[in-house]
Short mmCIF file of C-alpha atoms in Angstrom, two decimals:
data_model
loop_
_atom_site.label_atom_id
_atom_site.label_comp_id
_atom_site.label_asym_id
_atom_site.label_seq_id
_atom_site.Cartn_x
_atom_site.Cartn_y
_atom_site.Cartn_z
CA MET A 1 80.15 92.87 102.83
CA GLN A 2 78.02 93.90 99.87
CA SER A 3 75.85 91.73 97.63
CA VAL A 4 75.01 92.04 93.99
CA ALA A 5 73.33 89.72 91.50
CA LEU A 6 74.79 88.05 88.40
CA THR A 7 72.75 87.51 85.28
CA GLY A 8 73.52 85.45 82.21
CA SER A 9 73.75 81.81 81.16
CA ALA A 10 75.76 79.21 79.25
CA CYS A 11 79.20 77.76 79.76
CA GLY A 12 81.97 80.35 79.71
CA SER A 13 79.65 83.29 78.99
CA ARG A 14 80.52 86.83 80.01
CA LEU A 15 78.06 87.80 82.72
CA ARG A 16 77.02 91.36 83.49
CA VAL A 17 76.76 92.35 87.16
CA SER A 18 73.53 94.06 88.13
CA GLY A 19 71.93 95.27 91.34
CA LEU A 20 74.83 97.59 92.10
CA SER A 21 72.96 100.00 94.38
CA SER A 22 75.81 99.97 96.87
CA CYS A 23 78.79 99.23 94.62
CA PRO A 24 80.74 101.70 92.45
CA PRO A 25 81.92 101.22 88.89
CA ALA A 26 85.31 99.54 88.72
CA ASP A 27 88.46 101.27 87.60
CA ALA A 28 88.95 98.37 85.22
CA ARG A 29 86.94 95.38 84.08
CA ARG A 30 87.54 92.41 86.33
CA ILE A 31 87.67 88.79 85.27
CA VAL A 32 86.57 86.10 87.69
CA ARG A 33 88.19 82.78 86.94
CA ALA A 34 86.68 79.68 88.55
CA ALA A 35 89.50 77.12 88.63
CA ARG A 36 87.56 74.31 90.22
CA SER A 37 84.00 73.08 90.12
CA ILE A 38 81.50 75.14 92.00
CA LYS A 39 79.01 73.51 94.33
CA PRO A 40 75.33 74.55 94.32
CA LEU A 41 75.34 78.27 93.71
CA PRO A 42 73.92 80.95 96.02
CA LYS A 43 71.68 83.61 94.58
CA ARG A 44 73.99 86.54 95.29
CA LEU A 45 77.53 87.63 94.52
CA THR A 46 79.22 88.90 97.69
CA CYS A 47 82.16 91.34 97.61
CA SER A 48 84.36 91.95 100.64
CA GLU A 49 85.08 95.43 99.22
CA PRO A 50 82.92 97.66 97.01
CA ALA A 51 83.46 96.51 93.45
CA ALA A 52 81.57 96.53 90.18
CA PHE A 53 82.89 94.42 87.34
CA ARG A 54 82.01 92.13 84.48
CA ALA A 55 82.41 88.54 85.50
CA GLU A 56 83.42 85.62 83.33
CA LEU A 57 82.98 82.13 84.76
CA LEU A 58 85.05 79.74 82.71
CA GLY A 59 84.05 76.12 82.27
CA GLN A 60 80.88 76.47 84.32
CA SER A 61 77.27 76.37 83.27
CA LEU A 62 75.14 79.01 84.96
CA GLY A 63 71.47 79.72 84.69
CA PRO A 64 69.98 83.22 84.72
CA MET A 65 70.33 85.09 88.04
CA HIS A 66 72.78 82.56 89.44
CA SER A 67 75.90 83.82 91.17
CA VAL A 68 78.84 82.89 93.35
CA SER A 69 80.56 84.19 96.50
CA LEU A 70 83.82 85.92 95.56
CA PRO A 71 86.24 87.53 98.04
CA MET A 72 88.42 90.38 96.75
CA VAL A 73 92.13 89.67 96.39
CA PRO A 74 94.85 92.10 97.61
CA LYS A 75 95.27 95.21 95.49
CA LYS A 76 98.65 94.32 94.00
CA ARG A 77 97.45 90.87 93.05
CA ALA A 78 94.28 92.29 91.54
CA LEU A 79 96.29 94.41 89.14
CA ARG A 80 98.03 91.46 87.47
CA THR A 81 96.73 91.06 83.96
CA ARG A 82 97.16 87.30 83.88
CA ALA A 83 97.34 84.80 86.75
CA GLN A 84 96.46 81.30 87.71
CA ALA A 85 93.73 82.42 90.05
CA ALA A 86 92.14 80.21 92.64
CA ASP A 87 88.41 80.18 93.14
CA GLY A 88 87.36 83.74 93.94
CA ASP A 89 90.47 85.58 92.73
CA ILE A 90 89.83 88.75 90.77
CA VAL A 91 92.38 90.09 88.32
CA ALA A 92 92.37 92.94 85.86
CA SER A 93 91.28 92.00 82.39
CA LYS A 94 93.69 92.26 79.52
CA GLY A 95 94.05 95.59 77.84
CA THR A 96 92.58 97.62 80.65
CA SER A 97 94.19 100.90 81.71
CA SER A 98 94.28 101.99 85.33
CA GLY A 99 94.71 105.68 84.44
CA TYR A 100 92.21 108.38 83.55
CA GLY A 101 91.79 110.66 80.58
CA GLY A 102 94.34 113.39 80.09
CA SER A 103 91.73 116.15 80.49
CA LEU A 104 90.38 115.13 83.91
CA TYR A 105 92.85 116.80 86.26
CA PRO A 106 93.37 119.94 84.12
CA ALA A 107 89.56 120.38 83.96
CA VAL A 108 89.25 120.11 87.76
CA GLY A 109 92.17 122.50 88.20
CA ALA A 110 90.67 125.05 85.80
CA ALA A 111 87.27 124.89 87.53
CA CYS A 112 88.90 125.36 90.94
CA LEU A 113 90.36 128.68 89.83
CA GLY A 114 86.84 129.87 90.62
CA SER A 115 87.27 128.46 94.15
CA LEU A 116 90.58 130.31 94.44
CA LEU A 117 88.78 133.55 93.58
CA PHE A 118 86.02 132.63 96.03
CA GLY A 119 88.52 132.59 98.91
CA TYR A 120 90.59 135.50 97.62
CA HIS A 121 87.70 137.96 97.22
CA LEU A 122 86.36 137.08 100.68
CA GLY A 123 89.77 137.49 102.30
CA VAL A 124 91.29 140.40 100.37
CA VAL A 125 89.15 143.11 101.93
CA ASN A 126 90.03 142.17 105.52
CA GLY A 127 93.60 143.35 105.23
CA ALA A 128 92.90 146.16 102.79
CA LEU A 129 89.82 147.75 104.39
CA GLU A 130 91.73 150.22 106.56
CA TYR A 131 93.71 151.53 103.57
CA VAL A 132 90.69 151.53 101.26
CA SER A 133 88.79 153.59 103.83
CA ARG A 134 91.52 156.22 103.94
CA ASP A 135 91.78 156.60 100.16
CA LEU A 136 88.01 156.69 99.61
CA ALA A 137 87.39 159.04 102.55
CA ILE A 138 85.16 156.70 104.56
CA ALA A 139 87.57 156.10 107.46
CA GLY A 140 85.08 157.28 110.07
CA ASN A 141 81.98 155.78 108.49
CA THR A 142 81.53 152.26 109.89
CA THR A 143 78.29 151.80 107.93
CA LEU A 144 79.98 152.25 104.56
CA GLN A 145 82.93 150.14 105.70
CA GLY A 146 80.47 147.40 106.57
CA TRP A 147 78.92 147.66 103.13
CA VAL A 148 82.30 147.24 101.44
CA VAL A 149 82.53 143.88 103.19
CA SER A 150 78.93 142.70 103.14
CA ILE A 151 77.86 143.77 99.65
CA THR A 152 80.01 140.93 98.30
CA LEU A 153 77.87 138.47 100.26
CA ALA A 154 74.71 140.09 98.84
CA GLY A 155 76.08 139.66 95.31
CA ALA A 156 77.05 136.06 96.08
CA THR A 157 73.51 135.28 97.24
CA ILE A 158 72.04 136.49 93.94
CA GLY A 159 74.79 134.76 91.98
CA SER A 160 74.20 131.40 93.66
CA PHE A 161 70.54 131.43 92.56
CA THR A 162 71.39 132.33 88.96
CA GLY A 163 74.28 129.87 88.65
CA GLY A 164 72.03 126.83 88.35
CA VAL A 165 69.90 128.41 85.63
CA LEU A 166 72.96 129.41 83.59
CA ALA A 167 74.56 125.98 84.03
CA ASP A 168 71.41 124.20 82.83
CA LYS A 169 70.86 126.53 79.87
CA PHE A 170 74.38 127.02 78.53
CA GLY A 171 76.30 124.10 79.99
CA ARG A 172 78.82 123.96 82.80
CA THR A 173 81.94 125.12 80.93
CA ARG A 174 80.20 128.01 79.14
CA CYS A 175 78.71 129.09 82.48
CA PHE A 176 82.23 129.39 83.89
CA GLN A 177 83.24 131.58 80.97
CA LEU A 178 80.21 133.83 81.35
CA ASP A 179 80.88 134.05 85.06
CA SER A 180 84.39 135.35 84.42
CA VAL A 181 82.91 138.64 83.15
CA PRO A 182 81.66 139.93 86.56
CA LEU A 183 84.78 138.52 88.22
CA ILE A 184 87.12 140.47 85.93
CA VAL A 185 85.04 143.67 85.78
CA GLY A 186 84.44 143.60 89.55
CA ALA A 187 88.15 143.23 90.31
CA LEU A 188 89.11 146.07 87.94
CA LEU A 189 86.43 148.41 89.28
CA SER A 190 87.55 147.74 92.85
CA ALA A 191 91.21 148.28 91.94
CA THR A 192 90.62 151.60 90.15
CA ALA A 193 87.86 153.03 92.38
CA THR A 194 88.27 156.66 93.41
CA GLU A 195 84.81 156.90 94.99
CA ILE A 196 82.93 154.59 97.29
CA GLN A 197 80.18 153.98 94.71
CA ALA A 198 82.61 152.39 92.25
CA MET A 199 84.07 150.23 95.00
CA LEU A 200 80.62 149.00 96.03
CA VAL A 201 79.69 148.14 92.43
CA GLY A 202 82.99 146.32 91.97
CA ARG A 203 82.59 144.35 95.18
CA PHE A 204 79.01 143.47 94.27
CA LEU A 205 80.05 142.16 90.83
CA ALA A 206 82.86 140.13 92.38
CA GLY A 207 80.32 138.67 94.81
CA LEU A 208 77.96 137.88 91.95
CA GLY A 209 80.79 135.97 90.28
CA ILE A 210 81.83 133.95 93.30
CA GLY A 211 78.19 133.15 94.05
CA ILE A 212 77.80 131.59 90.60
CA THR A 213 81.04 129.62 90.89
CA SER A 214 80.15 128.41 94.39
CA ALA A 215 77.17 126.55 92.91
CA VAL A 216 78.67 125.45 89.57
CA ILE A 217 82.10 124.17 90.67
CA PRO A 218 80.87 121.27 92.88
CA LEU A 219 78.23 120.50 90.24
CA TYR A 220 80.82 120.28 87.45
CA ILE A 221 83.38 118.28 89.43
CA ALA A 222 80.76 115.77 90.63
CA GLU A 223 79.59 115.19 87.06
CA ILE A 224 83.03 114.74 85.49
CA ALA A 225 84.79 112.80 88.26
CA PRO A 226 85.10 109.00 88.19
CA THR A 227 83.22 107.44 91.07
CA ASP A 228 86.24 106.07 92.92
CA ILE A 229 88.02 109.44 93.20
CA ARG A 230 85.01 111.78 93.18
CA GLY A 231 85.48 112.53 96.88
CA SER A 232 89.14 113.45 96.54
CA LEU A 233 88.53 115.63 93.49
CA GLY A 234 85.50 117.26 95.09
CA SER A 235 87.49 118.24 98.16
CA VAL A 236 89.95 120.13 95.94
CA ASN A 237 87.22 122.77 95.68
CA GLN A 238 87.42 123.54 99.41
CA LEU A 239 91.22 123.34 99.32
CA PHE A 240 91.40 126.05 96.66
CA ILE A 241 89.06 128.26 98.72
CA CYS A 242 91.44 127.93 101.67
CA VAL A 243 94.44 128.64 99.44
CA GLY A 244 92.64 131.73 98.07
CA ILE A 245 92.15 133.08 101.59
CA LEU A 246 95.80 132.39 102.37
CA LEU A 247 96.92 134.13 99.16
CA ALA A 248 94.84 137.18 100.11
CA LEU A 249 96.68 137.27 103.43
CA ILE A 250 100.06 137.03 101.70
CA ALA A 251 99.08 139.66 99.13
CA GLY A 252 98.39 142.10 101.96
CA LEU A 253 101.86 141.88 103.53
CA PRO A 254 103.31 144.89 101.59
CA LEU A 255 100.51 147.18 102.81
CA ALA A 256 102.42 148.35 105.88
CA ASP A 257 105.14 149.90 103.72
CA ASN A 258 103.00 150.79 100.69
CA PRO A 259 99.52 152.13 101.61
CA ILE A 260 98.26 152.16 98.00
CA TRP A 261 99.20 148.50 97.53
CA TRP A 262 95.55 147.61 98.09
CA ARG A 263 94.88 148.50 94.44
CA LYS A 264 97.38 145.85 93.35
CA MET A 265 95.68 143.37 95.65
CA PHE A 266 92.38 143.74 93.79
CA THR A 267 94.13 143.75 90.40
CA ILE A 268 95.76 140.39 91.16
CA ALA A 269 92.29 138.79 91.13
CA VAL A 270 92.02 139.46 87.38
CA VAL A 271 94.72 136.87 86.60
CA PRO A 272 92.92 133.69 87.79
CA ALA A 273 89.66 134.98 86.27
CA VAL A 274 91.32 135.26 82.84
CA LEU A 275 92.90 131.83 83.29
CA LEU A 276 89.42 130.47 84.12
CA VAL A 277 88.15 131.66 80.73
CA LEU A 278 91.10 130.11 78.91
CA GLY A 279 91.00 126.87 80.89
CA MET A 280 87.31 126.32 80.23
CA SER A 281 87.90 126.80 76.50
CA PHE A 282 89.72 123.48 76.54
CA ALA A 283 87.96 121.64 79.38
CA PRO A 284 85.43 118.92 78.42
CA GLU A 285 81.77 119.64 79.03
CA SER A 286 79.96 117.52 81.62
CA PRO A 287 79.01 114.26 79.86
CA ARG A 288 75.88 114.01 81.98
CA TRP A 289 74.70 117.45 80.85
CA LEU A 290 75.49 116.60 77.22
CA TYR A 291 73.56 113.34 77.47
CA GLN A 292 70.61 115.17 78.98
CA GLN A 293 70.66 117.52 75.98
CA GLY A 294 70.51 114.54 73.61
CA ARG A 295 74.13 115.01 72.46
CA LYS A 296 75.21 111.41 73.05
CA ALA A 297 78.18 111.40 70.68
CA GLU A 298 79.62 114.47 72.39
CA ALA A 299 78.97 112.87 75.77
CA GLU A 300 80.97 109.81 74.73
CA ASP A 301 83.82 112.01 73.54
CA SER A 302 83.77 113.90 76.83
CA VAL A 303 83.91 110.63 78.81
CA ARG A 304 86.83 109.47 76.66
CA ARG A 305 88.76 112.66 77.43
CA LEU A 306 87.91 112.58 81.13
CA TRP A 307 87.87 108.91 82.12
CA GLY A 308 89.90 107.26 79.38
CA LYS A 309 88.95 105.17 76.37
CA SER A 310 88.59 101.95 78.36
CA ARG A 311 85.80 103.38 80.48
CA VAL A 312 83.55 104.84 77.79
CA GLU A 313 81.18 101.88 77.58
CA GLN A 314 80.87 101.55 81.34
CA ALA A 315 80.35 105.27 81.93
CA MET A 316 77.77 105.65 79.19
CA SER A 317 75.93 102.63 80.56
CA GLU A 318 75.76 104.30 83.97
CA ILE A 319 74.57 107.61 82.56
CA SER A 320 71.94 106.07 80.29
CA ASP A 321 70.79 103.70 83.05
CA SER A 322 69.16 106.58 84.87
CA SER A 323 65.79 107.07 83.21
CA SER A 324 65.60 110.60 84.56
CA SER A 325 68.69 111.49 82.59
CA SER A 326 67.18 110.49 79.28
CA SER A 327 63.44 110.89 79.43
CA GLU A 328 62.82 114.08 81.39
CA GLU A 329 63.78 117.69 80.89
CA ALA A 330 65.48 119.75 83.59
CA ALA A 331 63.09 120.46 86.47
CA GLY A 332 61.50 123.84 87.06
CA TRP A 333 61.92 125.73 90.32
CA GLY A 334 58.50 124.66 91.53
CA GLU A 335 59.35 120.97 91.21
CA LEU A 336 61.99 121.31 93.91
CA LEU A 337 59.10 121.45 96.39
CA SER A 338 57.26 118.46 94.91
CA LYS A 339 56.84 115.27 96.92
CA ARG A 340 59.42 113.59 94.70
CA TYR A 341 62.23 116.03 95.50
CA ARG A 342 61.42 118.14 98.54
CA LYS A 343 63.04 115.82 101.09
CA VAL A 344 66.41 115.67 99.34
CA VAL A 345 66.33 119.43 98.64
CA SER A 346 65.60 120.08 102.31
CA VAL A 347 68.65 117.96 103.22
CA GLY A 348 70.81 120.27 101.10
CA ALA A 349 69.42 123.37 102.78
CA MET A 350 69.72 121.91 106.27
CA LEU A 351 73.34 120.85 105.79
CA PHE A 352 74.31 124.40 104.90
CA LEU A 353 72.23 125.79 107.78
CA PHE A 354 74.10 123.51 110.19
CA GLN A 355 77.43 124.35 108.57
CA GLN A 356 76.96 128.09 109.03
CA PHE A 357 75.14 128.09 112.38
CA ALA A 358 77.84 125.80 113.77
CA GLY A 359 79.85 129.01 113.96
CA ILE A 360 82.66 128.75 111.42
CA ASN A 361 82.50 132.37 110.26
CA ALA A 362 81.96 133.64 113.78
CA VAL A 363 85.08 131.79 114.95
CA VAL A 364 87.11 133.21 112.07
CA TYR A 365 85.78 136.74 112.72
CA TYR A 366 86.47 136.51 116.46
CA SER A 367 89.77 134.58 116.28
CA THR A 368 91.90 137.73 116.15
CA SER A 369 90.38 138.96 119.43
CA VAL A 370 90.85 135.52 121.01
CA PHE A 371 94.50 135.39 119.97
CA ARG A 372 95.14 138.91 121.25
CA GLN A 373 93.83 137.90 124.67
CA ALA A 374 96.23 134.94 124.53
CA GLY A 375 99.17 137.28 123.88
CA ILE A 376 99.39 136.97 120.08
CA LYS A 377 99.33 140.64 119.09
CA SER A 378 99.90 140.26 115.34
CA ASP A 379 96.70 140.06 113.30
CA VAL A 380 98.71 138.58 110.43
CA ALA A 381 100.08 135.80 112.66
CA ALA A 382 96.59 135.00 113.97
CA SER A 383 95.09 134.89 110.47
CA ALA A 384 98.02 132.83 109.18
CA LEU A 385 97.53 130.25 111.94
CA VAL A 386 93.82 129.89 111.15
CA SER A 387 94.46 129.70 107.38
CA ALA A 388 97.25 127.15 107.78
CA ALA A 389 95.05 124.94 109.97
CA ASN A 390 92.27 125.17 107.38
CA VAL A 391 94.56 124.24 104.48
CA PHE A 392 96.20 121.38 106.39
CA GLY A 393 92.87 119.91 107.49
CA THR A 394 91.45 120.09 103.98
CA ILE A 395 94.49 118.30 102.51
CA VAL A 396 94.05 115.50 105.04
CA ALA A 397 90.32 115.34 104.28
CA SER A 398 90.96 114.91 100.54
CA SER A 399 93.01 111.78 101.25
CA LEU A 400 90.28 110.32 103.48
CA MET A 401 87.18 111.21 101.47
CA ASP A 402 87.09 108.08 99.31
CA LYS A 403 88.32 105.80 102.11
CA GLN A 404 86.29 106.74 105.16
CA GLY A 405 83.16 108.00 103.43
CA ARG A 406 81.31 111.33 103.45
CA LYS A 407 78.81 110.57 106.20
CA LYS A 408 81.44 109.34 108.66
CA LEU A 409 83.74 112.32 108.08
CA LEU A 410 80.83 114.73 108.42
CA THR A 411 79.71 113.16 111.69
CA LEU A 412 83.22 113.09 113.20
CA SER A 413 83.81 116.66 112.05
CA PHE A 414 80.69 118.01 113.76
CA LEU A 415 81.58 116.09 116.95
CA GLY A 416 85.08 117.60 116.90
CA MET A 417 83.61 121.07 116.39
CA ALA A 418 81.19 120.56 119.28
CA ALA A 419 84.03 119.51 121.60
CA SER A 420 86.18 122.46 120.50
CA MET A 421 83.35 124.92 121.04
CA THR A 422 82.82 123.55 124.53
CA VAL A 423 86.52 124.08 125.31
CA LEU A 424 86.32 127.64 123.97
CA SER A 425 83.25 128.34 126.08
CA LEU A 426 84.78 126.96 129.27
CA SER A 427 88.01 128.87 128.69
CA GLN A 428 85.97 132.09 128.72
CA SER A 429 83.71 131.30 131.69
CA TRP A 430 85.33 128.95 134.24
CA SER A 431 87.41 130.85 136.78
CA ALA A 432 89.35 127.67 137.56
CA LEU A 433 90.65 127.69 134.00
CA ALA A 434 91.59 131.39 134.03
CA PRO A 435 95.37 130.73 134.24
CA TYR A 436 95.10 128.60 131.09
CA ALA A 437 92.48 130.68 129.27
CA GLY A 438 94.85 131.91 126.56
CA PRO A 439 96.32 128.56 125.52
CA LEU A 440 92.90 126.88 125.77
CA ALA A 441 91.31 129.56 123.59
CA VAL A 442 94.01 129.26 120.93
CA GLY A 443 93.98 125.46 121.11
CA GLY A 444 90.19 125.32 120.94
CA THR A 445 90.11 127.68 117.95
CA VAL A 446 92.74 125.72 116.01
CA ALA A 447 91.07 122.40 116.91
CA TYR A 448 87.74 123.80 115.73
CA ILE A 449 89.20 124.94 112.38
CA LEU A 450 90.90 121.56 111.89
CA SER A 451 87.67 119.71 112.69
CA PHE A 452 85.76 121.90 110.25
CA ALA A 453 88.35 121.39 107.51
CA LEU A 454 88.36 117.61 107.98
CA GLY A 455 84.68 117.23 107.16
CA VAL A 456 82.09 119.98 107.37
CA GLY A 457 84.05 122.32 105.09
CA PRO A 458 84.69 120.05 102.10
CA VAL A 459 81.98 117.38 102.54
CA VAL A 460 78.84 119.53 102.40
CA GLY A 461 79.69 121.04 99.01
CA LEU A 462 80.75 117.59 97.77
CA VAL A 463 77.84 115.48 98.93
CA LEU A 464 75.03 117.73 97.70
CA PRO A 465 75.62 117.28 93.95
CA GLU A 466 75.92 113.55 94.69
CA ILE A 467 72.48 113.25 96.32
CA PHE A 468 70.58 115.52 93.92
CA ALA A 469 69.00 113.89 90.85
CA SER A 470 70.44 114.92 87.49
CA ARG A 471 67.40 116.94 86.42
CA ILE A 472 67.32 119.05 89.61
CA ARG A 473 71.05 119.07 90.41
CA ALA A 474 71.91 122.57 89.18
CA LYS A 475 68.84 124.32 90.63
CA ALA A 476 68.92 122.41 93.91
CA LEU A 477 72.57 123.37 94.35
CA SER A 478 71.65 126.98 93.67
CA VAL A 479 69.03 126.89 96.42
CA SER A 480 71.44 125.21 98.85
CA PHE A 481 74.21 127.73 98.21
CA GLY A 482 71.67 130.52 98.42
CA VAL A 483 70.91 129.35 101.95
CA HIS A 484 74.68 129.28 102.59
CA TRP A 485 75.18 132.91 101.54
CA ILE A 486 72.08 134.22 103.33
CA THR A 487 73.05 132.59 106.64
CA ASN A 488 76.65 133.73 106.14
CA PHE A 489 75.41 137.30 105.76
CA LEU A 490 73.12 137.09 108.81
CA ILE A 491 75.84 135.70 111.05
CA GLY A 492 78.27 138.41 110.00
CA LEU A 493 75.61 141.02 110.64
CA TYR A 494 74.32 139.85 114.05
CA PHE A 495 77.18 137.89 115.62
CA LEU A 496 78.55 140.77 117.69
CA THR A 497 75.01 141.72 118.74
CA PHE A 498 74.49 138.24 120.19
CA VAL A 499 77.92 138.33 121.86
CA ASN A 500 77.08 141.65 123.54
CA LYS A 501 73.70 140.38 124.70
CA PHE A 502 74.49 136.81 125.80
CA GLY A 503 78.27 136.73 126.20
CA ILE A 504 80.80 134.91 124.06
CA SER A 505 80.78 131.84 126.32
CA ASN A 506 77.04 131.25 125.88
CA VAL A 507 77.24 131.91 122.14
CA TYR A 508 79.96 129.26 121.84
CA LEU A 509 77.79 126.80 123.80
CA GLY A 510 74.97 127.52 121.36
CA PHE A 511 77.28 126.68 118.45
CA SER A 512 78.24 123.44 120.21
CA ALA A 513 74.56 122.50 120.56
CA VAL A 514 74.01 123.14 116.84
CA CYS A 515 76.89 120.76 116.03
CA LEU A 516 75.32 118.01 118.12
CA LEU A 517 71.93 118.55 116.48
CA ALA A 518 73.66 118.27 113.11
CA VAL A 519 75.05 114.84 114.08
CA LEU A 520 71.55 113.60 114.92
CA TYR A 521 70.12 115.01 111.68
CA ILE A 522 72.86 113.49 109.51
CA SER A 523 72.47 110.04 111.07
CA GLY A 524 68.81 109.91 110.09
CA ASN A 525 68.67 111.79 106.79
CA LEU A 526 71.93 111.48 104.84
CA VAL A 527 72.92 108.43 102.81
CA GLU A 528 76.52 107.36 102.28
CA THR A 529 77.65 108.22 98.74
CA LYS A 530 81.23 106.95 98.81
CA GLY A 531 82.10 104.65 95.91
CA ARG A 532 78.71 104.88 94.21
CA SER A 533 77.79 106.39 90.89
CA LEU A 534 75.48 109.40 90.80
CA GLU A 535 72.86 107.27 89.05
CA GLU A 536 72.93 104.60 91.78
CA ILE A 537 72.46 107.23 94.47
CA GLU A 538 69.63 108.78 92.48
CA ARG A 539 67.82 105.44 92.27
CA GLU A 540 68.20 104.70 95.97
CA LEU A 541 66.79 108.07 96.97
CA GLY A 542 63.77 107.47 94.75
CA GLN A 543 64.31 110.49 92.53
CA THR A 544 64.21 108.54 89.27
CA ALA A 545 60.92 108.45 87.42
#
């Protein structure tokens, strides 16, 4: 049950709901019809489900700040435009549309082409590295082979820090278009390389591009998505990353019969990068960024295209209601460490630290070896199983995001990962389980990937732009994703060293402990953001001046 306050007075007046710190904007305006006399009124309006609406009490005289207890009616009943409603019934007001603007889904899809490239560029080199090494004469040089893989992560780290600056200066859509340049040039250089130097430059530029998109995509989606489906749309980002990895796997299938096919694999990445440029030419700019720039008329037009005409007034009211959106310029880097912001920025960094040190990349890197021990000899089959589990889990997560809530999914996800890691550890160390080691290892790995995909994978990138205030959102996301790429690089660099020193069983137990620590941290430091506007979250976290 959630409570909000009603303000207004006079018989039959339209009353505006206020105090919506825990309630989201409605999909449509709601009309509350009081069909019988109301006894002495309580001071709060109580909703059995999160709801924000304009209330109209007919035939009743209300004083300022008076309100009434109103249970929500079933969904189908609530959508009727006219009804003889009993006391407490809520029905959609006349002339309200339940749909969204025609540009919303195309804009999200265009932005997520960057996510597709994110996954593709990370996955494409795994299958192609052996053939690249032969053609570029580095087959025996493990150091240079390592650089072909890791230099992309170095580029991504730099890109993640610059993405926020570009997004604040030029806008979200223009930033995507600028980012397409290193993505296209990097792919072409990699595809046409005849020497290792050209390949390294190409891979670095591709990494620079995906680093920028990794920070800007969740920022853009969070700012253009209606509150009630922001979780589902935000999880599409992670889904496209998984699809990109899967596409890289599929693209590598002809390599066995055509050793120079790796050049085509890198060339393929040019197509979504070009489509990203074209898509962002038509996608609406973030209305929150436009409003912050003082371009209110353009912000209204953007809301109309994204959310629909019926929601313009409500959306603009939300955006303008945040004083930080209208009265302060974008924060400088130093302000991220100020008393006002440092706690929420530290939450962003810690969530990515937990995500990476929970072992996701290590499990993916080591899964092929685990599957081989279990009797699965095909690297392609092993990778396909992991990718399929990741895609499936992310699809399920997108359907749950706006129902179960971010915090709950994140907590359950880390608990599932901890349990899976424990199974993996025991399968490698307990002699009693030796006859079942193979099936347990495969089952534990798949369960771990599913647990990750159901929460930790999509939620972290979704919840961060929700908890960051508008004036620090872009830069704080850049810092958070910078932490992501740095820890990603370190784990890739030192994972095998730790395995050789401590044993895979103990390393897996360490990952399990990190997952449990993450649960404790989340319970005490993360707020639930489901069904709440970005401005409401900003006010609750005390980031508004």
